[in-house]
Coordinates of C-alpha atoms in Angstrom, one line a residue:
Chain A
M670 CA 39.7 3.7 -9.5
T671 CA 41.1 2.2 -6.3
L672 CA 38.9 1.3 -3.4
E673 CA 40.4 4.2 -1.4
E674 CA 39.7 6.7 -4.2
Q675 CA 36.2 5.3 -4.6
V676 CA 35.4 5.5 -0.9
V677 CA 36.7 9.1 -0.5
E678 CA 34.8 10.2 -3.6
K679 CA 31.5 8.7 -2.4
I680 CA 31.7 10.0 1.1
T681 CA 32.6 13.4 -0.3
Q682 CA 29.4 13.2 -2.3
V683 CA 27.1 12.1 0.5
L684 CA 28.5 14.7 2.9
Q685 CA 28.2 17.3 0.1
L686 CA 31.9 18.4 0.5
A687 CA 34.2 20.1 -2.0
P688 CA 36.6 17.7 -3.8
G689 CA 39.8 17.4 -1.9
V690 CA 38.4 18.1 1.6
L691 CA 38.6 14.4 2.6
G692 CA 41.9 12.6 2.5
L693 CA 42.9 9.0 3.3
E694 CA 43.6 9.9 7.0
T695 CA 40.6 12.2 7.7
K696 CA 38.7 11.7 11.0
S697 CA 35.1 12.6 11.5
D698 CA 35.8 15.3 14.2
E699 CA 37.8 17.2 11.6
I700 CA 34.7 17.7 9.3
E701 CA 31.7 19.7 10.4
A702 CA 29.3 17.9 8.0
W703 CA 30.4 14.5 9.5
D704 CA 28.0 14.8 12.4
S705 CA 25.4 12.3 13.4
M706 CA 23.4 12.9 10.3
G707 CA 26.5 12.6 8.2
A708 CA 27.4 9.3 9.9
M709 CA 23.9 8.0 9.0
E710 CA 24.4 9.0 5.4
I711 CA 27.7 7.1 5.4
L712 CA 26.1 4.1 6.9
F713 CA 23.4 4.1 4.2
L714 CA 26.1 4.4 1.6
L715 CA 28.0 1.4 3.0
Q716 CA 24.8 -0.7 3.1
S717 CA 23.5 0.2 -0.3
E718 CA 26.8 0.2 -2.2
F719 CA 28.9 -2.3 -0.3
G720 CA 26.2 -4.5 1.4
I721 CA 27.6 -3.8 4.9
E722 CA 25.3 -4.3 7.9
L723 CA 26.5 -3.3 11.3
A724 CA 25.7 -5.1 14.5
P725 CA 24.4 -3.0 17.4
N726 CA 26.9 -0.5 18.9
Q727 CA 29.3 -0.6 16.0
M728 CA 28.6 2.9 14.6
E729 CA 31.8 4.2 16.2
Q730 CA 33.7 2.2 13.5
L731 CA 32.5 4.9 11.0
N732 CA 34.6 7.7 12.6
S733 CA 37.4 8.0 10.1
I734 CA 38.3 7.1 6.5
P735 CA 40.8 4.5 7.6
S736 CA 38.3 2.7 9.9
I737 CA 35.7 2.7 7.1
L738 CA 38.2 1.3 4.6
A739 CA 39.1 -1.4 7.2
L740 CA 35.5 -2.3 7.6
I741 CA 34.9 -2.7 3.9
R742 CA 38.1 -4.8 3.5
K743 CA 37.0 -7.0 6.4
H744 CA 33.5 -7.4 4.9
R745 CA 35.0 -8.3 1.5
E746 CA 37.3 -10.9 3.1
L747 CA 34.3 -12.5 4.9
S748 CA 31.9 -12.5 2.0
Chain B
M715 CA -10.4 -19.8 11.6
S716 CA -9.6 -16.2 10.8
V717 CA -9.1 -13.1 12.9
F718 CA -10.2 -9.6 11.8
L719 CA -9.4 -6.0 12.4
R720 CA -12.9 -4.5 13.1
G721 CA -12.1 -0.9 13.7
I722 CA -9.2 1.5 14.3
T723 CA -9.1 5.1 15.7
V724 CA -6.5 7.6 16.8
H725 CA -6.8 10.4 19.3
L726 CA -4.4 13.3 19.2
P727 CA -4.0 15.8 22.1
E728 CA -5.0 19.4 21.3
R729 CA -1.7 21.2 21.8
I730 CA 0.3 21.8 18.7
V731 CA 4.1 22.5 18.9
T732 CA 5.6 23.7 15.6
N733 CA 9.2 23.8 14.6
E734 CA 9.0 27.6 15.0
D735 CA 7.9 27.1 18.7
L736 CA 11.0 24.8 19.2
V737 CA 13.3 27.4 17.6
A738 CA 11.9 30.1 19.8
N739 CA 13.2 28.1 22.8
N740 CA 16.4 27.2 21.0
P741 CA 17.7 30.2 18.9
D742 CA 20.6 28.1 17.4
W743 CA 18.1 25.8 15.6
N744 CA 16.5 26.4 12.3
A745 CA 12.8 25.5 11.6
D746 CA 13.4 24.8 7.9
S747 CA 16.4 22.7 8.5
I748 CA 14.5 20.6 11.1
Y749 CA 11.7 20.0 8.5
K750 CA 14.2 19.2 5.7
K751 CA 16.0 16.6 7.9
I752 CA 13.1 14.8 9.5
G753 CA 10.0 15.8 7.6
I754 CA 8.1 17.0 10.6
R755 CA 6.5 20.5 10.8
A756 CA 4.6 20.1 14.0
R757 CA 3.8 17.5 16.7
R758 CA 0.9 17.1 19.1
V759 CA 1.8 17.3 22.8
A760 CA -0.2 16.2 25.8
A761 CA -1.3 18.8 28.4
K762 CA 0.5 18.8 31.7
D763 CA -2.2 16.8 33.4
E764 CA -3.0 14.6 30.4
T765 CA -1.6 11.1 30.5
A766 CA -1.2 8.1 28.1
G767 CA -4.2 6.6 29.9
D768 CA -6.3 9.6 29.0
L769 CA -5.2 9.6 25.4
G770 CA -5.9 5.8 25.1
H771 CA -9.3 6.3 26.9
Q772 CA -10.4 8.9 24.4
A773 CA -9.3 6.8 21.4
A774 CA -11.1 3.7 22.8
E775 CA -14.3 5.6 23.5
K776 CA -14.3 6.9 19.9
L777 CA -13.7 3.4 18.6
L778 CA -16.5 1.8 20.7
Q779 CA -18.9 4.6 19.6
E780 CA -18.0 4.4 15.9
T781 CA -18.3 0.7 15.7
S782 CA -21.3 0.4 18.1
F783 CA -19.5 -2.6 19.5
P784 CA -21.0 -3.9 22.8
R785 CA -18.6 -3.3 25.7
S786 CA -19.8 -6.4 27.4
A787 CA -18.5 -8.5 24.5
I788 CA -14.9 -7.4 25.0
D789 CA -13.0 -10.2 26.8
V790 CA -9.4 -8.9 26.7
L791 CA -8.1 -5.4 27.0
L792 CA -4.4 -4.9 26.0
F793 CA -2.7 -1.6 26.7
C794 CA 0.6 -0.8 25.2
T795 CA 2.5 2.1 26.7
E796 CA 6.0 3.2 27.9
S797 CA 4.5 6.1 29.9
P798 CA 2.0 4.4 32.2
D799 CA -0.2 6.5 34.5
F800 CA 1.3 4.7 37.6
L801 CA 4.1 2.4 38.4
L802 CA 1.3 0.2 39.6
P803 CA -1.5 -0.8 39.0
S804 CA -1.4 -1.5 35.3
T805 CA -3.1 1.3 33.4
S806 CA -5.2 -1.3 31.6
C807 CA -7.0 -2.1 34.9
V808 CA -7.9 1.6 35.3
L809 CA -9.0 1.7 31.7
Q810 CA -11.3 -1.4 32.2
D811 CA -13.2 0.6 34.7
R812 CA -13.2 3.9 32.9
L813 CA -14.5 2.3 29.7
G814 CA -17.1 0.3 31.6
L815 CA -15.9 -3.1 30.4
S816 CA -17.0 -6.3 32.0
T817 CA -15.2 -7.5 35.1
N818 CA -14.8 -10.8 33.3
C819 CA -12.5 -9.0 30.9
G820 CA -8.8 -9.8 31.1
A821 CA -6.5 -6.7 31.1
F822 CA -2.8 -6.1 31.2
D823 CA -0.2 -3.6 30.0
Y824 CA 2.8 -4.4 27.9
N825 CA 5.8 -2.1 27.6
L826 CA 6.8 -1.7 24.0
G827 CA 7.3 1.3 21.8
C828 CA 7.4 1.5 18.1
S829 CA 6.8 -2.3 17.7
G830 CA 3.8 -2.0 20.0
F831 CA 0.9 -2.0 17.5
T832 CA 2.2 -4.9 15.4
Y833 CA 3.1 -6.8 18.6
G834 CA -0.5 -6.2 19.8
L835 CA -2.0 -7.6 16.6
W836 CA 0.2 -10.6 16.9
L837 CA -0.8 -11.1 20.6
A838 CA -4.6 -10.4 20.0
R839 CA -4.7 -12.8 17.0
S840 CA -2.9 -15.5 19.1
L841 CA -5.4 -15.1 22.0
I842 CA -8.3 -15.4 19.6
L843 CA -6.9 -18.4 17.7
S844 CA -6.3 -20.1 21.0
G845 CA -10.0 -20.0 21.7
D846 CA -9.5 -18.1 25.0
A847 CA -10.8 -14.8 23.6
H848 CA -13.2 -13.6 21.0
N849 CA -13.0 -9.8 21.0
V850 CA -9.8 -8.0 22.0
L851 CA -9.6 -4.2 22.6
L852 CA -6.1 -3.1 21.8
I853 CA -5.2 0.4 23.1
L854 CA -1.9 2.1 22.6
A855 CA -0.8 5.5 23.9
D856 CA 2.4 7.3 24.8
T857 CA 3.4 10.7 26.0
Y858 CA 7.1 10.8 25.1
S859 CA 6.9 14.6 25.3
K860 CA 7.1 14.3 29.0
Y861 CA 10.4 12.5 28.7
C862 CA 11.9 15.0 26.2
D863 CA 14.5 17.6 27.2
A864 CA 13.3 20.8 25.5
H865 CA 16.9 21.4 24.3
D866 CA 17.6 18.0 22.9
L867 CA 17.4 18.3 19.2
T868 CA 17.5 14.5 18.7
T869 CA 14.3 13.8 20.6
V870 CA 12.1 16.9 21.1
T871 CA 11.9 17.5 17.3
I872 CA 10.8 14.0 16.6
F873 CA 8.4 12.7 19.2
G874 CA 4.7 13.5 19.4
D875 CA 2.0 12.2 21.7
A876 CA -1.1 10.2 20.7
G877 CA -3.5 7.5 21.6
A878 CA -4.9 4.8 19.4
A879 CA -7.3 1.9 19.7
A880 CA -8.1 -1.1 17.6
L881 CA -10.8 -3.8 17.9
I882 CA -9.7 -7.3 16.9
T883 CA -12.5 -9.9 16.6
A884 CA -13.2 -13.5 15.6
G885 CA -16.3 -12.3 13.7
E886 CA -16.1 -11.2 10.1
D887 CA -19.0 -8.8 10.3
E888 CA -18.1 -5.2 9.2
A889 CA -14.4 -6.1 9.3
L890 CA -11.8 -3.8 7.8
A891 CA -9.1 -6.4 7.3
C892 CA -8.2 -10.0 8.0
I893 CA -5.1 -10.3 10.2
G894 CA -2.5 -12.7 8.9
P895 CA 0.6 -14.2 10.5
S896 CA 3.3 -12.1 12.2
I897 CA 7.0 -12.4 12.9
V898 CA 8.5 -10.9 16.0
G899 CA 12.1 -10.3 17.1
T900 CA 14.3 -8.8 19.8
D901 CA 17.9 -7.7 20.2
G902 CA 18.6 -6.4 23.7
R903 CA 22.1 -5.4 22.7
G904 CA 20.5 -2.1 21.5
A905 CA 18.8 -1.4 24.8
S906 CA 20.9 1.6 25.8
N907 CA 20.5 3.3 22.4
L908 CA 16.9 4.4 23.1
I909 CA 16.3 4.6 26.8
V910 CA 14.7 6.5 29.7
R911 CA 17.4 5.5 32.1
C912 CA 16.2 7.1 35.3
G913 CA 12.9 6.7 37.2
G914 CA 12.8 2.9 37.4
A915 CA 14.3 0.6 40.1
R916 CA 17.8 0.6 38.5
H917 CA 18.3 4.4 38.8
P918 CA 15.6 5.8 41.0
I919 CA 15.0 9.6 40.9
L920 CA 15.7 10.9 44.3
S921 CA 15.8 14.7 43.7
G922 CA 12.5 16.5 43.9
D923 CA 12.8 18.5 40.7
A924 CA 14.4 15.8 38.5
R925 CA 12.3 13.9 35.9
P926 CA 12.9 10.9 33.6
L927 CA 14.5 11.9 30.3
V928 CA 14.7 10.0 27.0
F929 CA 18.1 9.5 25.3
M930 CA 18.3 8.4 21.7
N931 CA 21.5 7.5 19.8
G932 CA 20.2 8.4 16.4
P933 CA 22.9 6.8 14.3
E934 CA 22.7 3.4 16.1
I935 CA 18.9 3.4 15.8
F936 CA 19.3 4.1 12.1
S937 CA 21.8 1.3 11.7
F938 CA 19.4 -1.1 13.5
T939 CA 16.5 0.0 11.4
L940 CA 18.2 -0.4 8.0
T941 CA 19.0 -4.0 8.8
S942 CA 16.0 -5.1 10.9
V943 CA 13.2 -3.8 8.7
R944 CA 14.3 -5.4 5.5
N945 CA 15.3 -8.7 7.2
G946 CA 12.0 -8.8 9.3
I947 CA 9.8 -8.1 6.2
A948 CA 11.7 -10.7 4.2
A949 CA 11.1 -13.3 7.0
L950 CA 7.4 -12.4 7.1
L951 CA 7.1 -12.7 3.3
K952 CA 8.7 -16.1 3.4
R953 CA 6.2 -17.1 6.1
I954 CA 3.2 -16.0 4.1
H955 CA 4.6 -17.2 0.8
C956 CA 4.6 -13.8 -0.9
E957 CA 7.1 -12.0 -3.1
W958 CA 8.0 -8.3 -2.5
E959 CA 6.1 -7.1 -5.5
E960 CA 2.9 -8.9 -4.6
I961 CA 2.4 -6.6 -1.6
D962 CA 0.2 -3.6 -2.2
W963 CA 1.2 -1.6 0.9
Y964 CA 4.2 -1.5 3.2
L965 CA 2.9 0.4 6.2
L966 CA 6.0 1.2 8.3
H967 CA 6.3 2.7 11.7
Q968 CA 6.7 6.4 11.0
A969 CA 10.0 7.1 12.6
N970 CA 11.1 10.1 10.6
R971 CA 11.2 11.0 6.9
F972 CA 15.0 10.7 6.6
M973 CA 14.9 7.2 7.9
L974 CA 11.8 6.1 5.9
E975 CA 13.1 7.4 2.6
R976 CA 16.2 5.4 3.0
I977 CA 14.3 2.3 4.1
R978 CA 12.2 2.7 0.9
T979 CA 15.4 2.6 -1.1
V980 CA 16.7 -0.5 0.8
L981 CA 13.4 -2.3 0.3
K982 CA 13.6 -1.7 -3.4
V983 CA 9.8 -1.2 -3.7
S984 CA 7.9 1.5 -5.4
P985 CA 7.8 4.6 -3.1
E986 CA 4.0 4.9 -3.5
K987 CA 3.7 1.6 -1.7
V988 CA 5.5 3.0 1.4
P989 CA 3.4 6.0 2.5
I990 CA 4.9 8.6 4.8
V991 CA 2.4 10.4 7.0
M992 CA 3.8 12.2 10.0
E993 CA 4.4 15.9 8.9
D994 CA 1.8 17.3 11.4
V995 CA 2.0 14.8 14.2
G996 CA 5.6 13.7 14.6
N997 CA 6.7 10.2 15.6
T998 CA 3.9 9.1 17.9
V999 CA 5.7 5.8 18.9
C1000 CA 3.1 3.0 19.2
A1001 CA 0.4 5.0 17.5
T1002 CA 2.2 5.8 14.2
I1003 CA 0.9 2.7 12.3
P1004 CA -2.8 3.2 13.5
H1005 CA -2.5 6.9 12.4
L1006 CA -1.1 5.9 9.1
I1007 CA -3.9 3.3 8.5
Q1008 CA -6.5 5.8 9.5
T1009 CA -5.1 8.5 7.2
Q1010 CA -5.0 6.0 4.3
M1011 CA -8.6 4.9 5.0
E1012 CA -9.8 8.5 5.1
A1013 CA -8.1 9.0 1.7
N1014 CA -9.8 5.8 0.3
K1015 CA -6.5 4.3 -0.5
F1016 CA -7.3 0.6 0.3
R1017 CA -9.2 -1.7 -2.0
V1018 CA -10.7 -5.1 -1.2
G1019 CA -8.0 -7.7 -1.5
D1020 CA -5.1 -5.3 -0.9
T1021 CA -2.3 -7.0 0.9
C1022 CA -0.5 -5.0 3.5
V1023 CA 2.7 -5.6 5.4
L1024 CA 2.9 -3.7 8.7
A1025 CA 6.4 -3.2 10.2
G1026 CA 6.9 -1.9 13.8
F1027 CA 10.5 -1.5 15.0
G1028 CA 12.4 0.5 17.6
V1029 CA 13.1 0.7 21.3
G1030 CA 14.4 -2.6 22.8
Y1031 CA 15.5 -3.3 20.2
S1032 CA 12.2 -4.9 19.3
W1033 CA 10.4 -5.5 16.0
A1034 CA 7.2 -7.1 14.7
M1035 CA 5.9 -7.5 11.2
T1036 CA 2.3 -8.4 10.5
S1037 CA 0.3 -9.1 7.4
L1038 CA -3.2 -7.8 6.7
T1039 CA -5.6 -8.4 3.8
W1040 CA -8.0 -5.6 3.3
C1041 CA -11.7 -6.6 3.1
A1042 CA -13.7 -3.4 3.6
P1043 CA -14.9 -1.7 0.5
S1044 CA -13.6 1.8 0.1
K1045 CA -16.1 4.6 0.7
D1046 CA -16.2 5.6 -3.0
A1047 CA -16.9 2.0 -4.0
S1048 CA -19.9 1.6 -1.7

């Protein structure tokens, strides 16, 4: 499974969405369940599964699938 | 030389606001869904004319009566609040008089929220270890309900009001626990994520019917919490030369159930070691850890020799982690 597929699948699970609702270009404002609670669930996923910790005021980086993928790739490059 | 926690009490205001009460005022909300998300069914709310000073006063009176500790022997009063009775003087000065403490007693307020109790233990222990104080009365109280917008789901559902008091002494007699080292930390980059912006000198309130309101950026606070609690506790464990599994209790600031359950996972410790007690009181800011300790004591949970890590974290951002070793026999053992 590619990183992209893995991320879409895991976020689909934590937001309790039907398979196929999220795509590689999806933004948070297109998905009702991706509200502030949803963003917190995604952050928890990123920390527990990918070891990502955000500095203050970086939560806005979690507002789309592309930005989350960029965050994971950057984290992997640095670690 | 060691420093001891001699007693601890909590005072809750009488008025109870349930999730159903909040929904009556906000028909779009759902009481069950509020409970499912944050684990709070009801919170205690101060009366219109009841202040943090009043709640703290009640808690301290109860503590002094329960411990029969001589008021004249208290040489420092610390009052932690973010909702002081007045801009000046310090509420602690008013409390010194209300409680009938000696005029030789030092007294000052400090403005911290959810890290306030553990910060207070750190400060009280330091004062006693310095030799400048022997008996410190730590009082904590907040009335965040007065800062909440009745229609702001993020804050009005979470916060409750309470007062708490703790007596910290150099003497071991009748002690509950020995207070160990602490670590403290600050990251002011998060200041705007939990803030009462208006009412101070930066943004004075000029209109007659306006009042200070609290704003909380929930996701940012969650992000801070996930990182700071684990890192802060890890730093404390290193300081006291303990491993994660050697700790009997992780007594965390009771922010909300959603957050605490996820912190439990991140800490990778047994959930039974991380109690959650806030269902009927809400997040009472600086009083949550005293309330948690009191509840655990009433349930005879602590045993002699139990090691506890206390973690306070929140507004600022500010955090403080403190270690305790329990030394009072449980009621059923005596």
